[in-house]
């Protein structure tokens, strides 16, 4: 593993970049700014390596990063209706930074913080940690948080999120990588084949808050139970597409909280494949509907609409306000834990 100074923040603090290499065809770059996944290189079927996530060439790109490209999201990933929830009888108020709702941790979430990186002994891994102070962005409790990135010899990238608190709070951390397995971000991801191991998703209201209904995917454009092109039904007539302008919905992964497969993706031309495993109850599937070419990424390529997809394993959106959803509450003495495995390969 190699670590280098990548740049400096405006206040002079040093930003570092760490390069991980499993020596078997999987490389990743991570940075302590936002505990961010900055790059993932994998081979195609002819062995040609390419970077398969969106990002910026310079670390300064991540300082504004309005679309949360590659970042760790916290303290609560996704939306909380009206930025309000009740915890142990007290109302907590958070910034409404997405229309009427709170999104991805607020004005300055975990993605905009400098973390402390610690290379892990004897493995290709780095652990980032930070304490989110009591009251940060309106969330109660000092939250001791860590995010560990690790490459395995089996061409897996593992991410482990952990957190503890000294006051009852809510936690929902996620990684916000934008994938394009072709390795060419100027191409839309509509050709990627996707399977999601889910038979129900959460429809949303006009502000992207779940209505509370669990809707079967059967017979809808949301059915990815068998490998289907991402774009084959993305422009279908479905009222749910009008809200998010494409897929921007939470899929329920069924009962159980052990590590299990959530999705598989295959890019037909390169042959690159990726499986996603998680211990979370579901994930947000987002087809980069809000990217509009206004920002420039690696190699000078603008981020265009649908040039990537996100599979964000996490708790359901607005879970602090929806009694039927798994609870995001973390109490003193408990440990929040969230594991993801991205497993890479090539199709025969
Ligand atoms: C959300 C989108 C949002 C995007 C921001 C995703 O996690 O589901 O609605 O626009 O993050 O980059």
PDB file of C-alpha atoms in Angstrom, residues 104 181 186:
ATOM      1  CA  UNK A 104     -27.075  12.886   3.079  1.00  0.00           C
ATOM      2  CA  UNK A 181     -18.041  -0.907 -15.544  1.00  0.00           C
ATOM      3  CA  UNK A 186     -18.574   9.189 -21.417  1.00  0.00           C
TER       4      UNK A 186
END
